[in-house]
Amino acid sequence: NAGVTQTPKFRILKIGQSMTLQCAQDMNHNYMYWYRQDPGMGLKLIYYSVGAGITDKGEVPNGYNVSRSTTEYFPLRLELAAPSQTSVYFCASSQTGGTGELFFGEGSRLTVL
Amino acid sequence: GQSLEQPSEVTAVEGAIVQINCTYQTSGFYGLSWYQQHDGGAPTFLSYNGLDGLEETGRFSSFLSRSDSYGYLLLQELQMKDSASYFCAVSFSGGYNKLIFGAGTRLAVHP
């Protein structure tokens, strides 16, 4: 069981470039989330999804887009990368709501120069 | 809006007990979770309180008081491997485990 898998683990982007962070889970979880974590800070929710075809904004959605065409995959798209998007990005999943328990991937460290 | 307050740093010695407090302000509060994160690692779930009272899981316990908008994580018999950051997180109405995280408490355990 791989759990939540994120790729790439590290990436350097130039300002204005775009890229997609990939996230896959093999636990058949309905809910999936994208968080970002800046150094020494807590996690900020970017987007989340409660099922295939259903996504919604979190705390800091500007500059990002998501899609959820299947239960397994939840990619995060960065358009026109900016230095402010330098961060560690975590994808997470959850079987149901009301448990407070998220399963996190290992993270993708993104630097925008 | 939602906000959470927790101490930025706590220091303790091996074998001791430490309590990390968390106060929150949120509309439609649903529950309080705790996560552990080692440097360079992913957050891992420790505990969840949906109701008032104490939840115990091995050396870790978590407490919630809804009326005081307050909770804490209690770590007993501290070990060096407990050195990590600890985050409280609130979920609010609608479920979906949509968590808002605090800024984290860095725990340093010394011999």
Short mmCIF file of C-alpha atoms in Angstrom, two decimals:
data_model
loop_
_atom_site.label_atom_id
_atom_site.label_comp_id
_atom_site.label_asym_id
_atom_site.label_seq_id
_atom_site.Cartn_x
_atom_site.Cartn_y
_atom_site.Cartn_z
CA ASN A 1 0.00 0.00 0.00
CA ALA A 2 1.68 3.19 -1.17
CA GLY A 3 -0.80 5.58 0.52
CA VAL A 4 -0.51 9.11 -0.88
CA THR A 5 2.17 9.58 -3.53
CA GLN A 6 3.39 12.98 -4.70
CA THR A 7 5.62 13.84 -7.62
CA PRO A 8 7.98 15.53 -8.10
CA LYS A 9 9.71 15.68 -4.72
CA PHE A 10 11.77 18.71 -5.71
CA ARG A 11 11.41 21.27 -8.46
CA ILE A 12 12.90 24.62 -9.36
CA LEU A 13 10.83 26.93 -11.54
CA LYS A 14 11.53 30.25 -13.14
CA ILE A 15 9.13 33.13 -12.58
CA GLY A 16 6.23 32.89 -15.02
CA GLN A 17 6.58 29.18 -15.70
CA SER A 18 3.74 26.77 -15.06
CA MET A 19 3.72 23.25 -13.73
CA THR A 20 1.54 20.53 -12.26
CA LEU A 21 2.15 18.77 -8.97
CA GLN A 22 0.86 15.24 -9.12
CA CYS A 23 -0.93 13.45 -6.29
CA ALA A 24 -2.27 9.92 -6.25
CA GLN A 25 -3.80 7.83 -3.47
CA ASP A 26 -4.54 4.12 -3.49
CA MET A 27 -6.76 3.98 -0.40
CA ASN A 28 -10.01 4.75 -2.24
CA HIS A 29 -10.48 7.85 -0.13
CA ASN A 30 -13.24 10.21 -1.11
CA TYR A 31 -11.68 13.41 0.19
CA MET A 32 -8.43 14.91 -1.01
CA TYR A 33 -6.62 18.14 -0.13
CA TRP A 34 -3.72 20.33 -1.11
CA TYR A 35 -1.83 22.27 1.55
CA ARG A 36 1.22 24.48 1.40
CA GLN A 37 3.68 24.98 4.23
CA ASP A 38 6.08 27.89 4.36
CA PRO A 39 9.22 27.57 6.51
CA GLY A 40 8.45 27.48 10.24
CA MET A 41 4.74 27.87 9.64
CA GLY A 42 1.60 25.79 9.75
CA LEU A 43 -0.18 24.34 6.76
CA LYS A 44 -2.51 26.44 4.66
CA LEU A 45 -5.32 24.79 2.72
CA ILE A 46 -5.23 25.59 -1.01
CA TYR A 47 -8.01 23.44 -2.46
CA TYR A 48 -9.92 20.36 -1.50
CA SER A 49 -12.20 17.81 -3.14
CA VAL A 50 -14.97 15.68 -1.66
CA GLY A 51 -15.23 13.40 -4.67
CA ALA A 52 -14.55 13.06 -8.35
CA GLY A 53 -15.71 16.15 -10.20
CA ILE A 54 -16.15 18.22 -7.01
CA THR A 55 -13.57 20.75 -5.88
CA ASP A 56 -13.64 23.84 -3.71
CA LYS A 57 -11.33 26.62 -2.59
CA GLY A 58 -9.50 26.64 0.70
CA GLU A 59 -7.71 29.47 2.49
CA VAL A 60 -5.15 30.39 -0.18
CA PRO A 61 -6.39 29.36 -3.66
CA ASN A 62 -5.08 32.29 -5.71
CA GLY A 63 -2.52 31.27 -8.33
CA TYR A 64 -3.57 27.60 -8.28
CA ASN A 65 -6.03 25.33 -10.01
CA VAL A 66 -7.13 21.77 -9.39
CA SER A 67 -9.14 19.06 -11.05
CA ARG A 68 -10.46 15.71 -9.84
CA SER A 69 -11.53 13.49 -12.67
CA THR A 70 -11.07 10.24 -10.73
CA THR A 71 -11.04 9.19 -7.09
CA GLU A 72 -7.34 8.40 -7.21
CA TYR A 73 -5.80 11.55 -8.66
CA PHE A 74 -5.84 15.18 -7.56
CA PRO A 75 -3.30 17.29 -9.47
CA LEU A 76 -2.46 20.87 -8.49
CA ARG A 77 -1.67 23.30 -11.29
CA LEU A 78 0.48 26.38 -10.75
CA GLU A 79 0.01 29.03 -13.40
CA LEU A 80 2.56 31.83 -13.87
CA ALA A 81 4.77 30.87 -10.95
CA ALA A 82 5.78 33.64 -8.56
CA PRO A 83 8.45 33.69 -5.80
CA SER A 84 5.61 33.80 -3.25
CA GLN A 85 4.73 30.26 -4.30
CA THR A 86 8.04 28.92 -3.06
CA SER A 87 6.91 26.42 -0.45
CA VAL A 88 6.49 22.77 0.42
CA TYR A 89 3.25 21.37 -0.95
CA PHE A 90 1.48 18.50 0.74
CA CYS A 91 -1.30 16.43 -0.71
CA ALA A 92 -3.55 14.57 1.73
CA SER A 93 -6.55 12.30 1.69
CA SER A 94 -9.29 11.21 4.05
CA GLN A 95 -11.80 8.40 3.93
CA THR A 96 -14.65 10.35 5.50
CA GLY A 97 -15.34 13.61 7.24
CA GLY A 98 -15.71 14.14 10.95
CA THR A 99 -12.61 12.17 11.99
CA GLY A 100 -9.99 14.89 11.85
CA GLU A 101 -7.58 12.40 10.33
CA LEU A 102 -5.74 13.17 7.13
CA PHE A 103 -3.13 10.97 5.45
CA PHE A 104 -0.35 13.08 3.98
CA GLY A 105 2.06 12.49 1.14
CA GLU A 106 5.77 13.14 1.60
CA GLY A 107 5.57 16.61 0.07
CA SER A 108 6.84 18.44 -2.99
CA ARG A 109 9.43 21.15 -2.39
CA LEU A 110 9.02 23.94 -4.93
CA THR A 111 11.38 26.87 -5.43
CA VAL A 112 10.50 29.74 -7.76
CA LEU A 113 13.46 31.90 -8.83
CA GLY B 1 -12.70 33.62 10.26
CA GLN B 2 -10.71 31.01 12.07
CA SER B 3 -7.62 31.44 14.23
CA LEU B 4 -5.58 29.16 16.45
CA GLU B 5 -2.98 29.98 19.07
CA GLN B 6 -0.31 27.62 20.35
CA PRO B 7 3.11 28.25 21.88
CA SER B 8 5.94 28.47 19.39
CA GLU B 9 8.45 26.44 21.37
CA VAL B 10 8.55 24.06 24.33
CA THR B 11 11.59 22.40 25.89
CA ALA B 12 11.60 19.35 28.15
CA VAL B 13 13.85 16.53 29.32
CA GLU B 14 13.61 12.82 28.61
CA GLY B 15 11.08 11.03 30.79
CA ALA B 16 9.19 14.20 31.62
CA ILE B 17 5.61 15.21 30.80
CA VAL B 18 4.81 18.17 28.58
CA GLN B 19 1.53 19.85 27.73
CA ILE B 20 0.99 21.84 24.53
CA ASN B 21 -2.00 24.14 24.64
CA CYS B 22 -4.17 25.30 21.79
CA THR B 23 -6.87 27.96 21.84
CA TYR B 24 -9.05 28.62 18.88
CA GLN B 25 -11.63 30.99 17.50
CA THR B 26 -13.79 29.57 14.78
CA SER B 27 -17.37 29.62 13.65
CA GLY B 28 -19.06 26.27 13.32
CA PHE B 29 -16.43 24.33 15.30
CA TYR B 30 -16.54 20.60 14.66
CA GLY B 31 -13.44 19.07 16.25
CA LEU B 32 -9.78 19.46 17.18
CA SER B 33 -6.95 17.35 15.79
CA TRP B 34 -3.28 17.04 16.62
CA TYR B 35 -0.46 16.27 14.21
CA GLN B 36 3.24 15.56 14.61
CA GLN B 37 5.82 16.59 12.04
CA HIS B 38 9.53 15.79 12.14
CA ASP B 39 11.90 18.07 10.29
CA GLY B 40 11.69 17.43 6.56
CA GLY B 41 8.83 14.98 7.02
CA ALA B 42 5.11 14.87 6.46
CA PRO B 43 2.55 15.60 9.18
CA THR B 44 1.21 12.48 10.83
CA PHE B 45 -2.08 12.24 12.69
CA LEU B 46 -1.96 11.81 16.48
CA SER B 47 -5.45 12.31 17.84
CA TYR B 48 -8.87 13.85 17.40
CA ASN B 49 -11.39 15.26 19.87
CA GLY B 50 -14.92 15.73 18.63
CA LEU B 51 -16.42 15.83 22.11
CA ASP B 52 -15.33 17.39 25.38
CA GLY B 53 -12.96 15.33 27.46
CA LEU B 54 -9.79 13.35 27.30
CA GLU B 55 -8.70 10.94 24.58
CA GLU B 56 -5.75 8.67 25.37
CA THR B 57 -3.53 6.90 22.86
CA GLY B 58 -0.51 5.32 24.46
CA ARG B 59 1.87 8.00 25.74
CA PHE B 60 -0.18 10.76 24.12
CA SER B 61 -3.45 12.22 25.37
CA SER B 62 -5.55 15.04 24.02
CA PHE B 63 -8.17 17.13 25.74
CA LEU B 64 -10.94 19.39 24.51
CA SER B 65 -13.18 21.93 26.20
CA ARG B 66 -15.66 23.37 23.72
CA SER B 67 -16.98 25.91 26.18
CA ASP B 68 -13.48 27.34 26.66
CA SER B 69 -12.43 26.95 22.98
CA TYR B 70 -9.37 25.21 24.32
CA GLY B 71 -7.54 21.96 23.96
CA TYR B 72 -4.20 20.45 24.77
CA LEU B 73 -1.89 17.63 23.83
CA LEU B 74 -0.19 15.82 26.68
CA LEU B 75 2.96 13.84 26.01
CA GLN B 76 4.18 11.52 28.75
CA GLU B 77 7.45 9.66 29.26
CA LEU B 78 9.13 11.87 26.74
CA GLN B 79 11.68 10.30 24.41
CA MET B 80 14.27 11.93 22.19
CA LYS B 81 12.28 10.84 19.14
CA ASP B 82 9.40 13.04 20.32
CA SER B 83 11.43 16.10 19.30
CA ALA B 84 9.28 17.47 16.49
CA SER B 85 6.71 20.13 15.68
CA TYR B 86 3.16 19.61 16.90
CA PHE B 87 0.19 21.22 15.23
CA CYS B 88 -3.35 21.64 16.42
CA ALA B 89 -5.98 21.86 13.71
CA VAL B 90 -9.68 22.62 13.78
CA SER B 91 -12.34 21.23 11.53
CA PHE B 92 -15.57 23.09 11.24
CA SER B 93 -19.13 22.70 10.16
CA GLY B 94 -19.75 20.63 7.09
CA GLY B 95 -17.29 17.98 8.08
CA TYR B 96 -15.16 17.04 5.07
CA ASN B 97 -12.14 17.05 7.42
CA LYS B 98 -11.30 20.48 6.04
CA LEU B 99 -8.66 21.37 8.60
CA ILE B 100 -7.25 24.76 9.52
CA PHE B 101 -3.85 24.40 11.17
CA GLY B 102 -2.13 26.38 13.86
CA ALA B 103 1.42 27.64 13.36
CA GLY B 104 2.86 24.73 15.34
CA THR B 105 4.81 24.18 18.54
CA ARG B 106 8.39 23.04 18.27
CA LEU B 107 9.22 20.55 21.02
CA ALA B 108 12.85 19.94 21.91
CA VAL B 109 13.53 16.97 24.18
CA HIS B 110 16.91 16.97 25.91
CA PRO B 111 18.73 14.11 27.68
#
